PDB file of C-alpha atoms and ligand atoms in Angstrom:
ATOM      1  CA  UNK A 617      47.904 -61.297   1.751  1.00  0.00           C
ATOM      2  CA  UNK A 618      51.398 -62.519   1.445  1.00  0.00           C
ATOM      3  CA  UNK A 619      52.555 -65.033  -1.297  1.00  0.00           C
ATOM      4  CA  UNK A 620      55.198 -66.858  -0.911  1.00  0.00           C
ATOM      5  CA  UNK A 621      54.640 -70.011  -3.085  1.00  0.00           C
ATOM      6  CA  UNK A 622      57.781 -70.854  -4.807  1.00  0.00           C
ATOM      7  CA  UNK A 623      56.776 -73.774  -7.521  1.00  0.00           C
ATOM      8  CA  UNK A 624      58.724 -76.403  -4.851  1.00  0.00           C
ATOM      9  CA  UNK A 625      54.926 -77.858  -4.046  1.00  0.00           C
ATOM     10  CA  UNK A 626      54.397 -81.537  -3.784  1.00  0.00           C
ATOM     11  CA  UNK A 627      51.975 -83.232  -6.263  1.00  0.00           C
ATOM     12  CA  UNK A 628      49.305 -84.674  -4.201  1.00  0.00           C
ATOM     13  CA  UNK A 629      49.393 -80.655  -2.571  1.00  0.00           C
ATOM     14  CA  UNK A 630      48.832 -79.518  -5.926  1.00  0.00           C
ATOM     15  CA  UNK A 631      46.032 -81.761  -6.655  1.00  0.00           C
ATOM     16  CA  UNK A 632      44.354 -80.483  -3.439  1.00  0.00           C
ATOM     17  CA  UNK A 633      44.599 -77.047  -4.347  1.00  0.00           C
ATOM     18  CA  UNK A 634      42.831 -77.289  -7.492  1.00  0.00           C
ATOM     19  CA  UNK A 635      39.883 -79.240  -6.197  1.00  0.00           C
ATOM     20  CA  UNK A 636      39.887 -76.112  -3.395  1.00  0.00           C
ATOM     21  CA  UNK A 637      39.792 -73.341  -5.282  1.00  0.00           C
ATOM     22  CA  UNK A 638      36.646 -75.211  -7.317  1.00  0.00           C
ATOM     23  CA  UNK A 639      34.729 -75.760  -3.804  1.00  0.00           C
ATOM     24  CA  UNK A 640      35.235 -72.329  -2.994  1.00  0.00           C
ATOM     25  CA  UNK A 641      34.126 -70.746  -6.634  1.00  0.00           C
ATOM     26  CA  UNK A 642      30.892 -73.272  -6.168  1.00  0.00           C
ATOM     27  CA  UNK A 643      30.077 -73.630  -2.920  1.00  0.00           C
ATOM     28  CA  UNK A 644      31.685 -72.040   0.247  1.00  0.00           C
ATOM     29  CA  UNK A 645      31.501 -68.486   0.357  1.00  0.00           C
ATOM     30  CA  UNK A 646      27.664 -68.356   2.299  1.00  0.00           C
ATOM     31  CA  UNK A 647      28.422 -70.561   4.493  1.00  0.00           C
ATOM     32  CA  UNK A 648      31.484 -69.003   5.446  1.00  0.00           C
ATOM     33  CA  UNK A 649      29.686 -65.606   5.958  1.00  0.00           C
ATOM     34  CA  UNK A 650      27.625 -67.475   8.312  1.00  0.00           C
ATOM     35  CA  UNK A 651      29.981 -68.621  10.655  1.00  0.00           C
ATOM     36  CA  UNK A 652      31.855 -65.341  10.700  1.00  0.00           C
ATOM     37  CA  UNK A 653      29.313 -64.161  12.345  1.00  0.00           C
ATOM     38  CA  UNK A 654      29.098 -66.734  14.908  1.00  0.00           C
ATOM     39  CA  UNK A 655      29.762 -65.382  17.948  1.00  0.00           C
ATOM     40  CA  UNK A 656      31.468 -68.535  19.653  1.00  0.00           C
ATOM     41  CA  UNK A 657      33.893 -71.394  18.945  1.00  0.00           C
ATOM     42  CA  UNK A 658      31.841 -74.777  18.038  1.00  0.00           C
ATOM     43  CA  UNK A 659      33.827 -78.094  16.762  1.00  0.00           C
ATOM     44  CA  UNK A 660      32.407 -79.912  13.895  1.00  0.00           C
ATOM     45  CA  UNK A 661      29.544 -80.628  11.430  1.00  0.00           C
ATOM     46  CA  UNK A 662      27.268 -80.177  14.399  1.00  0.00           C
ATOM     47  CA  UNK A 663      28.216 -77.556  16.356  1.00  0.00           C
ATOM     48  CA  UNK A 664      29.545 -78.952  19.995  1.00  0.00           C
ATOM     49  CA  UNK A 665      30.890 -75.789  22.119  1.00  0.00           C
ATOM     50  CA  UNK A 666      34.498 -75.054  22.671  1.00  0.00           C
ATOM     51  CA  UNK A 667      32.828 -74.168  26.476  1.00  0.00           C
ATOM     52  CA  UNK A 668      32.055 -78.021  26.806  1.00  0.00           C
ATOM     53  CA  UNK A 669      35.152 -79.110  25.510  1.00  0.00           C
ATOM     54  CA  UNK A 670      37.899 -76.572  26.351  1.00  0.00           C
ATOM     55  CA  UNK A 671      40.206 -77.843  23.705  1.00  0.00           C
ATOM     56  CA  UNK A 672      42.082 -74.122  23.133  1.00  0.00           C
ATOM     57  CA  UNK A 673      43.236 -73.381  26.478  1.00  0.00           C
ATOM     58  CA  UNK A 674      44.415 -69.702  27.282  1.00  0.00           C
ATOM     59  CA  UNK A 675      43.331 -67.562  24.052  1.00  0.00           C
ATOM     60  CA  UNK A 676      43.452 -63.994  25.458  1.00  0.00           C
ATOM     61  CA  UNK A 677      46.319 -62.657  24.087  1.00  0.00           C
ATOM     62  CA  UNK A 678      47.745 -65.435  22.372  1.00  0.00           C
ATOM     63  CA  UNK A 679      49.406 -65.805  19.115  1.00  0.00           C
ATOM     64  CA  UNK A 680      47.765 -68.082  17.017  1.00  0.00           C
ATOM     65  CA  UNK A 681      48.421 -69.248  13.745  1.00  0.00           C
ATOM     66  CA  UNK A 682      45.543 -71.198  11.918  1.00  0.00           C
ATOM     67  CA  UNK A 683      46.735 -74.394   9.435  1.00  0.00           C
ATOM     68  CA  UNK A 684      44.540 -74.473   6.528  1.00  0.00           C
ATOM     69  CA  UNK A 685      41.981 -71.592   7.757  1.00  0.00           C
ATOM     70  CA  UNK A 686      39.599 -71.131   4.301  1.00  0.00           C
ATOM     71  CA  UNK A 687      37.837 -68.642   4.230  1.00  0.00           C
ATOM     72  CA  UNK A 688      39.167 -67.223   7.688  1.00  0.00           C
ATOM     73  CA  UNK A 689      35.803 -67.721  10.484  1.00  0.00           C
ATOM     74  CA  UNK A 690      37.917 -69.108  13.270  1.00  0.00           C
ATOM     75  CA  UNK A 691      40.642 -67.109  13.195  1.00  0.00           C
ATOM     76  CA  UNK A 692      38.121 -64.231  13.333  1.00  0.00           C
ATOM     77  CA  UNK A 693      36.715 -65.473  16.731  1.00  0.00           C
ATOM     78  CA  UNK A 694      39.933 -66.202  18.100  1.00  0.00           C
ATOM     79  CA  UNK A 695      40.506 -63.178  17.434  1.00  0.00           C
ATOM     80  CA  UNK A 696      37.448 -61.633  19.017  1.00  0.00           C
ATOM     81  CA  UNK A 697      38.088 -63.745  22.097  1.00  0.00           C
ATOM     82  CA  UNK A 698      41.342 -61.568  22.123  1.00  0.00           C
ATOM     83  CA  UNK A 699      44.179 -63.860  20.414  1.00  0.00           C
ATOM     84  CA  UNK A 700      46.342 -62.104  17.504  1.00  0.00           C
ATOM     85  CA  UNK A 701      45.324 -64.754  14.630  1.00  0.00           C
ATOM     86  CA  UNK A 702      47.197 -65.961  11.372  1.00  0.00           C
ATOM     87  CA  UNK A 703      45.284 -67.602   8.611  1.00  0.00           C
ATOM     88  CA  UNK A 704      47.624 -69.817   6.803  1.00  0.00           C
ATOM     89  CA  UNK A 705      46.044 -71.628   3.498  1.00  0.00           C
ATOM     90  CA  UNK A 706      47.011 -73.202   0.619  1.00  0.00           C
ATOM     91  CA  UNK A 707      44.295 -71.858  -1.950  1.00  0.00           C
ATOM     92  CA  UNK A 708      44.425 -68.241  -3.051  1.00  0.00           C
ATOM     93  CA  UNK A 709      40.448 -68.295  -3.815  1.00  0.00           C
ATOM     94  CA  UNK A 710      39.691 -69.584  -0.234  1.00  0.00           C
ATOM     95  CA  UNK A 711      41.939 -66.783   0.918  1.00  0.00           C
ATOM     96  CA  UNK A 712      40.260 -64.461  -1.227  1.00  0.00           C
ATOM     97  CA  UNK A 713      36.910 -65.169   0.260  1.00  0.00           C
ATOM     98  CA  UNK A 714      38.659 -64.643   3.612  1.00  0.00           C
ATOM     99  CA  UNK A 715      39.773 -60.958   3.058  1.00  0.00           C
ATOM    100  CA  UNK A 716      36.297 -60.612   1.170  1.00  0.00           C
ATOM    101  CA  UNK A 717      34.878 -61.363   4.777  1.00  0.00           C
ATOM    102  CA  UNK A 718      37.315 -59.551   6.664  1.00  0.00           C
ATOM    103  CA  UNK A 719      35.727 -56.295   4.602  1.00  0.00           C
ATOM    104  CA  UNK A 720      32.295 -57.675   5.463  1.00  0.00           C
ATOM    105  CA  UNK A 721      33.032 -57.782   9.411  1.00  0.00           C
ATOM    106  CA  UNK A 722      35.597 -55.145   9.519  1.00  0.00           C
ATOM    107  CA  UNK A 723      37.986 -57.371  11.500  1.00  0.00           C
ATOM    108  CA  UNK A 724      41.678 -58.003   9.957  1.00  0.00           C
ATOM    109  CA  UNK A 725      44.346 -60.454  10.112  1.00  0.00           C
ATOM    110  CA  UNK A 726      46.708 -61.513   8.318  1.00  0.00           C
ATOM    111  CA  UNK A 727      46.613 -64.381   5.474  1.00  0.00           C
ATOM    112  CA  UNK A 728      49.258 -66.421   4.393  1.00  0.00           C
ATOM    113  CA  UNK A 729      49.421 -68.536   0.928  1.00  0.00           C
ATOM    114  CA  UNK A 730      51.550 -71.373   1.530  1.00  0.00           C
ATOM    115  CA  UNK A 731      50.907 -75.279   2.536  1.00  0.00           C
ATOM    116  CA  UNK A 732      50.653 -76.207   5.983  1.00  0.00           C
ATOM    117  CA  UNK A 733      53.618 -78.337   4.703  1.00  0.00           C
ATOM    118  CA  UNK A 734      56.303 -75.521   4.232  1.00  0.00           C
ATOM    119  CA  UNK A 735      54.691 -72.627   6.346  1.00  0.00           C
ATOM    120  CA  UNK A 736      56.795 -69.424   5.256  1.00  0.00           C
ATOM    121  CA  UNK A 737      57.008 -67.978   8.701  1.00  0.00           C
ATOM    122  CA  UNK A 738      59.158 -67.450  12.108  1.00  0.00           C
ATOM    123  CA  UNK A 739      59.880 -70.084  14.287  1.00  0.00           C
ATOM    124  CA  UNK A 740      58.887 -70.625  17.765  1.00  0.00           C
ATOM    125  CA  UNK A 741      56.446 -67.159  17.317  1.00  0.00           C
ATOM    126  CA  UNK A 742      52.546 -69.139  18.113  1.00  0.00           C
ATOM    127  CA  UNK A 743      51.449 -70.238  21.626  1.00  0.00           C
ATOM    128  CA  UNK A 744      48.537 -71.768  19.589  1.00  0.00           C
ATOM    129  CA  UNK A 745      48.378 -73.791  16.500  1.00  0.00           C
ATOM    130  CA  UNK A 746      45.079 -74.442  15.262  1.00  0.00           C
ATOM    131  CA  UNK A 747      43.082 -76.576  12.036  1.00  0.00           C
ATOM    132  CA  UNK A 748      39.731 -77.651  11.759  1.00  0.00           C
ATOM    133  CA  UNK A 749      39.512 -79.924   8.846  1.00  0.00           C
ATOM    134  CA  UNK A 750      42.386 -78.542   7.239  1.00  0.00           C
ATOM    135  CA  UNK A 751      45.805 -79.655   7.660  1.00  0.00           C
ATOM    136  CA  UNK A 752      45.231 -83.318   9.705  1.00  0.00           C
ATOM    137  CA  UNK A 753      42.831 -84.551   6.427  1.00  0.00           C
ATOM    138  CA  UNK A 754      45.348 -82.659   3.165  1.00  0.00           C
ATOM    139  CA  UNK A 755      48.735 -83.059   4.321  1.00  0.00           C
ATOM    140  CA  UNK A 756      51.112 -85.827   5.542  1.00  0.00           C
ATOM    141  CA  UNK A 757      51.033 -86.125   8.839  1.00  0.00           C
ATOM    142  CA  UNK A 758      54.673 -86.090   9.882  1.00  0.00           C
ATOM    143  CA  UNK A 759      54.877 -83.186   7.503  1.00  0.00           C
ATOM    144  CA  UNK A 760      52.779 -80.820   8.777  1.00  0.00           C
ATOM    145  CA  UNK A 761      53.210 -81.722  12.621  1.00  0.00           C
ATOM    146  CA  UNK A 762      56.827 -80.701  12.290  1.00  0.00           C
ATOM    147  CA  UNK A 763      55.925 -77.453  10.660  1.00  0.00           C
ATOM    148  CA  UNK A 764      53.238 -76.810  13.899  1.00  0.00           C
ATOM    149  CA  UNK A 765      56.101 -77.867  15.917  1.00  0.00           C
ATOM    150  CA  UNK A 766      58.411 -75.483  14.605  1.00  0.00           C
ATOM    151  CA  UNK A 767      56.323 -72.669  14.873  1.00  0.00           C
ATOM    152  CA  UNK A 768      54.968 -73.241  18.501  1.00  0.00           C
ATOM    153  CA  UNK A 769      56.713 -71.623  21.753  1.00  0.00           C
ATOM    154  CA  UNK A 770      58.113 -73.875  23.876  1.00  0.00           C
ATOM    155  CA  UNK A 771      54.842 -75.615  25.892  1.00  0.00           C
ATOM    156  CA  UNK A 772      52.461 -74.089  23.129  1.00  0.00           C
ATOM    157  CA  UNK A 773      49.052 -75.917  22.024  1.00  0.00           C
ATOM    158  CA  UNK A 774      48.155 -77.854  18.992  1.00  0.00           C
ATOM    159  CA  UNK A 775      44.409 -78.206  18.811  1.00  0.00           C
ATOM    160  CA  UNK A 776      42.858 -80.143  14.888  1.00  0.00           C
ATOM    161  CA  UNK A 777      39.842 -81.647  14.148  1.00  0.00           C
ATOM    162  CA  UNK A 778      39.624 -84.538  11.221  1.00  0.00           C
ATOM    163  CA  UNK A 779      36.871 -86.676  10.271  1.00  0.00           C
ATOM    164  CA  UNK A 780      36.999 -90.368  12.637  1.00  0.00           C
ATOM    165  CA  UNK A 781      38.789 -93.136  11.360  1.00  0.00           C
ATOM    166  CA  UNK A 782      35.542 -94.846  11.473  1.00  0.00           C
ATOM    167  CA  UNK A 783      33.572 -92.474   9.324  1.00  0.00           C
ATOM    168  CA  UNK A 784      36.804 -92.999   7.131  1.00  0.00           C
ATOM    169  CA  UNK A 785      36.339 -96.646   7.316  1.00  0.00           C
ATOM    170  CA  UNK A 786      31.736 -96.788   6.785  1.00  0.00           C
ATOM    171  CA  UNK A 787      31.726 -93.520   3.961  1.00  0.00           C
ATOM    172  CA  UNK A 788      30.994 -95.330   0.378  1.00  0.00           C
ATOM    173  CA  UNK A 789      33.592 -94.893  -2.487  1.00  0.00           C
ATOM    174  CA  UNK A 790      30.747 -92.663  -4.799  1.00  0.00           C
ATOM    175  CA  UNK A 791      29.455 -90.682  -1.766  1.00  0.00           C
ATOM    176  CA  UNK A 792      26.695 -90.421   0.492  1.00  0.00           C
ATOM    177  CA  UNK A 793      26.364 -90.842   4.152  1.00  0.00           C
ATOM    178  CA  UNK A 794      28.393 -93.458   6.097  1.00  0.00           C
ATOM    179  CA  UNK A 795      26.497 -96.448   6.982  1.00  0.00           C
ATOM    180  CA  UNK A 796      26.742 -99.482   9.461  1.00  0.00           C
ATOM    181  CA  UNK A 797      29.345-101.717   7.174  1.00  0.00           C
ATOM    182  CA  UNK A 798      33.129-101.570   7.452  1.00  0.00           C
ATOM    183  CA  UNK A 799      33.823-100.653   3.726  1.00  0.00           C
ATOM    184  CA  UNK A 800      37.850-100.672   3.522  1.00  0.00           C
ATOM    185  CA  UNK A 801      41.188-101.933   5.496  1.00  0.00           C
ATOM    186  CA  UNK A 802      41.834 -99.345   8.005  1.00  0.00           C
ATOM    187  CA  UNK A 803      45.756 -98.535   6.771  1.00  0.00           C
ATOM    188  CA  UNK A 804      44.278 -97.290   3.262  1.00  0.00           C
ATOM    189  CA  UNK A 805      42.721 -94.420   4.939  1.00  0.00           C
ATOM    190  CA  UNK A 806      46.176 -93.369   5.640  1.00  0.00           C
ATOM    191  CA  UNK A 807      46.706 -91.659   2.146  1.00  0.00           C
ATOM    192  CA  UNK A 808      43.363 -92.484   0.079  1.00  0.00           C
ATOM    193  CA  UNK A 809      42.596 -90.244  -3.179  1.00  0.00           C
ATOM    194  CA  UNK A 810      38.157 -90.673  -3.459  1.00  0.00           C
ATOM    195  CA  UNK A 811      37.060 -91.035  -6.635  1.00  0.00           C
ATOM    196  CA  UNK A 812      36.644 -87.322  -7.938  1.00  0.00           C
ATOM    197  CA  UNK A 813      38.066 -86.306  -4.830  1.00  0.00           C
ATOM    198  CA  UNK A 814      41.386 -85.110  -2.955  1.00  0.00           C
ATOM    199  CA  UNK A 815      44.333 -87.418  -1.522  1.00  0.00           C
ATOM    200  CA  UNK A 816      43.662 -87.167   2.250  1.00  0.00           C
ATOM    201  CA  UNK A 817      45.284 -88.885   5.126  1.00  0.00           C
ATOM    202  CA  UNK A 818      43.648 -90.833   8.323  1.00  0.00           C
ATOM    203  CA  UNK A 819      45.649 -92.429  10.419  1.00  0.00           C
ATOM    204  CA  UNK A 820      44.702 -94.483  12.431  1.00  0.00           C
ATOM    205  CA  UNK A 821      44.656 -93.446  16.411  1.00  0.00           C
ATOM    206  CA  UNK A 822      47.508 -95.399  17.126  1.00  0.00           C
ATOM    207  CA  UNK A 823      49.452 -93.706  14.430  1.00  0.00           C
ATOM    208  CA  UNK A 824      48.454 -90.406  15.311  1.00  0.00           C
ATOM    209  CA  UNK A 825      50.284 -90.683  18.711  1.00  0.00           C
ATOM    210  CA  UNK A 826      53.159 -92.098  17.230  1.00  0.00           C
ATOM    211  CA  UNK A 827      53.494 -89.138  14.685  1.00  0.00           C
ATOM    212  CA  UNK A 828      52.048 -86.435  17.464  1.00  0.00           C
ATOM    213  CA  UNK A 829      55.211 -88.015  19.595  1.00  0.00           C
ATOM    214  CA  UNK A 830      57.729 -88.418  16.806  1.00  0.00           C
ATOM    215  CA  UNK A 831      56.835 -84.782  16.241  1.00  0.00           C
ATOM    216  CA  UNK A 832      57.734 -83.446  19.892  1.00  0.00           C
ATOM    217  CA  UNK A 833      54.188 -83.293  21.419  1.00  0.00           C
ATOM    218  CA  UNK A 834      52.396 -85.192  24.257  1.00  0.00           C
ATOM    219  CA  UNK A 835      48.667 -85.696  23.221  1.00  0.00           C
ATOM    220  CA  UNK A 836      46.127 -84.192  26.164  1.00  0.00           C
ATOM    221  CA  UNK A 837      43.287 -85.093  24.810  1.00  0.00           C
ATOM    222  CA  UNK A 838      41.596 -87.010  22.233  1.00  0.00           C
ATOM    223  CA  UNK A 839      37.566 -85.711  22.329  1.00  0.00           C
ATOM    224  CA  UNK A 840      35.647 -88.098  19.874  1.00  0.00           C
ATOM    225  CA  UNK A 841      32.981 -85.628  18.889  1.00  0.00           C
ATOM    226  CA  UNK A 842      29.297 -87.168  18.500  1.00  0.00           C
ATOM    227  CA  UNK A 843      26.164 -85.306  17.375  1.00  0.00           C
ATOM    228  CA  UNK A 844      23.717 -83.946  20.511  1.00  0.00           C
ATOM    229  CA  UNK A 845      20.462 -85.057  21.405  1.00  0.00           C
ATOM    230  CA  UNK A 846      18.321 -83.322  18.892  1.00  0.00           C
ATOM    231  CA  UNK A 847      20.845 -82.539  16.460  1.00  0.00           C
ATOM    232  CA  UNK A 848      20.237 -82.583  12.034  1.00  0.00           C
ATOM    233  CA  UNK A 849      21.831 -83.811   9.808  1.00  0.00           C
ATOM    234  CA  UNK A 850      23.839 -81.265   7.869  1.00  0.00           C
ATOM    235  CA  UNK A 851      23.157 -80.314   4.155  1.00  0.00           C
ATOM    236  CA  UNK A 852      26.366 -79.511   2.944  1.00  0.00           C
ATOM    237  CA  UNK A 853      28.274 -81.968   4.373  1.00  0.00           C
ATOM    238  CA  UNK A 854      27.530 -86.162   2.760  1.00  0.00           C
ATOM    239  CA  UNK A 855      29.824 -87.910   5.514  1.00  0.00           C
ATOM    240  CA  UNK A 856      27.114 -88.807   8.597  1.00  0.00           C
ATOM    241  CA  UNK A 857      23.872 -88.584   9.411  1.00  0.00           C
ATOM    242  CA  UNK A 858      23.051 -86.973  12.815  1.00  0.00           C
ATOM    243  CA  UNK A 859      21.621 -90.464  13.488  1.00  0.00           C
ATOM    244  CA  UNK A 860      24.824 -92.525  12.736  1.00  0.00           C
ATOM    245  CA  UNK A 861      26.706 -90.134  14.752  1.00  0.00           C
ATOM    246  CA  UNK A 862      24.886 -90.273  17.891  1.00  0.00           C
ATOM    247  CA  UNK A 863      26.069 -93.483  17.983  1.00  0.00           C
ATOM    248  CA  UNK A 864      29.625 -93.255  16.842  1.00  0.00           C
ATOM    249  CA  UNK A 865      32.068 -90.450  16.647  1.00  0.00           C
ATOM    250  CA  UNK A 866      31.697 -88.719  13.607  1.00  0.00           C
ATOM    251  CA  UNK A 867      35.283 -86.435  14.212  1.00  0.00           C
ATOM    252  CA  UNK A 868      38.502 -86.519  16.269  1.00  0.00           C
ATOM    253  CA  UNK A 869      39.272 -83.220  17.749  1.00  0.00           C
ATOM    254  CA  UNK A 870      42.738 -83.509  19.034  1.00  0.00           C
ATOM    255  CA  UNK A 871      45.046 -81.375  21.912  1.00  0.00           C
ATOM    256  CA  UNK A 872      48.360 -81.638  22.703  1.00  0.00           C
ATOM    257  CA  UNK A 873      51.601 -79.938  23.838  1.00  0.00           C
ATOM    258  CA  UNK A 874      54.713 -79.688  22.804  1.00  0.00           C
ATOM    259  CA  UNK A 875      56.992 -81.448  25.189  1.00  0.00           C
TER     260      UNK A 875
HETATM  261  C1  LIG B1898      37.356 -78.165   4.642  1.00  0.00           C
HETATM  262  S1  LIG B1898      38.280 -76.695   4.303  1.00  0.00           S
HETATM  263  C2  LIG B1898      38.473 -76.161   5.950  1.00  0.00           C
HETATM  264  C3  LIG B1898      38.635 -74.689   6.017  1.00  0.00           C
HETATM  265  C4  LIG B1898      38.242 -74.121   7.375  1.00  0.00           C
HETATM  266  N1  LIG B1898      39.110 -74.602   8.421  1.00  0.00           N
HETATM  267  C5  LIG B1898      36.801 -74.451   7.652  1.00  0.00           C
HETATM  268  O1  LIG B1898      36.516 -75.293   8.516  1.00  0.00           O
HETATM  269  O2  LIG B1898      35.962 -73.868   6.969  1.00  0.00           O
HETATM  270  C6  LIG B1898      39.874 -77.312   3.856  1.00  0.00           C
HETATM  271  C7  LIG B1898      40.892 -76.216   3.592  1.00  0.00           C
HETATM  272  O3  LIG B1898      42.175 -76.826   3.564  1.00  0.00           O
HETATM  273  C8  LIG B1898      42.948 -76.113   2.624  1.00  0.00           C
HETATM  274  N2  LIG B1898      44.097 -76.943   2.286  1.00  0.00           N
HETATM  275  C9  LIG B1898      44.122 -78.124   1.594  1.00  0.00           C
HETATM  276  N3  LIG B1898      45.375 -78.580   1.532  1.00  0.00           N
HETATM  277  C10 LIG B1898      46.173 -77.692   2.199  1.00  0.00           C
HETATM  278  C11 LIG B1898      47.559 -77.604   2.478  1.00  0.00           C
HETATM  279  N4  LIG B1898      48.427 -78.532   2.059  1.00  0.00           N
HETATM  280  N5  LIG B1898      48.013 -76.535   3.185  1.00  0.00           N
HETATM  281  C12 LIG B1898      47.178 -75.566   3.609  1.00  0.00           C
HETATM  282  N6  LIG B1898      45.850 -75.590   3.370  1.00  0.00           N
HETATM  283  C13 LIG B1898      45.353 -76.642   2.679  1.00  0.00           C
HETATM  284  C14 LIG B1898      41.969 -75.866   1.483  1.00  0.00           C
HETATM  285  O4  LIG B1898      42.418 -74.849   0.615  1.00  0.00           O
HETATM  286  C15 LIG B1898      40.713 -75.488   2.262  1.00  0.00           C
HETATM  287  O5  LIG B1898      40.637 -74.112   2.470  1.00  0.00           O
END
């Protein structure tokens, strides 16, 4: 695992890591073990296939680098669907857990401890950037979509999945399950600190094309991600019920390009 953290760290990034390397101490590391062994891609807190949605494009023999990867699972399918992962993450107990599971599996790649932020490695060297619930929700936007700009090819892919703006907007303040009531302005989501929780950032769709263009891409596709007939609700996750998101998106899995 390389370390290149150098103290230069923002606050609000600090702040995250701390409440990360608790979740992973207290809760992560089964579930994690679980999806590594997953044998194909699925987006979100219920499961909808990468082979419905085709968000990744070409993975055989890509370079990939994943923003914010925990405790490693997708990188280790990308990587048994033949790309040449990265795991980049800020918390050195998530990354632990990864290289824990890489034992487990007997599958390697490398792991990187550094913010999605202020990623400590080449430009122009991915074809693929990748987060799921990592980079969109815990950094600044224009911050980290210049860093997955700077490290993608010319034409390369930028694929991240965040939690909708409406679940933002219908999730009470002391937890639980979103309901049917709009709960807050929309422009707070776009740096909010819940109580007990992390400072995340959800812009709003219209400023997540602005930033995507400010930051050299051209969006592809926006799939709103809803739960499938016959899907539960999850028990790790308090954000939606399967019922509330059959009829509204639960997450935003984004795709675009750089231009
Ligand atoms: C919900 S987990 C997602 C991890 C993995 N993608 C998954 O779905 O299991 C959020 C991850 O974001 C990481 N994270 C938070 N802020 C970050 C930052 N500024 N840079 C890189 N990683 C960050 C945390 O350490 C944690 O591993």
């Amino acid at each position: 695992m390389t370390n290149q953290f150098d103290g230069r760290i923002a606050l609000d990034v600090r702040h995250n890591r701390g409440i990360w390397s608790e979740f992973s101490t207290r809760f992560e590391r089964p579930e994690a073990e679980q999806r590594w062994g997953r044998s194909e891609v699925r987006w979100g807190l219920f499961g909808v296939p990468e082979g419905e949605l085709h968000a990744l494009g070409q993975i055989a023999g890509a370079d990939v680098v994943e923003l914010a990867c925990g405790m490693g699972h997708l990188c280790a399918q990308l990587g048994r669907l033949g790309a040449r992962p990265v795991g980049v993450d800020l918390s050195a107990e998530q990354l632990d857990g990864a290289a824990e599971l890489q034992g487990h599996f007997g599958e390697s790649f490398p792991l990187v401890e550094a913010s999605a932020e202020e990623v400590p490695l080449r430009s122009s060297s991915f074809d693929v950037v990748v987060s799921e619930y990592g980079a969109a929700p815990w950094c600044r936007p224009g911050r980290w979509l210049a860093e997955a700009a700077r490290l993608l090819r010319p034409c390369g892919r930028l694929v991240f999945l965040t939690n909708s703006v409406l679940a933002g907007l219908c999730v009470p303040d002391e937890g639980g399950h979103a309901g049917t009531e709009l709960l807050r302005p929309q422009p707070v989501l776009r740096d909010v600190e819940w109580p007990g929780g992390g400072i995340e950032h959800h812009p709003g769709h219209g400023d997540w094309v602005r930033e995507l263009r400010r930051a050299g891409f051209v969006v592809e596709a926006l799939h709103e991600l809803y739960a499938p007939e016959g899907a539960v609700t999850p028990e790790n996750y308090e954000v939606v019920t399967a019922g509330w998101a059959r009829n509204w998106p639960a997450e935003d899995l984004w795709v675009a390009q750089l231009s």
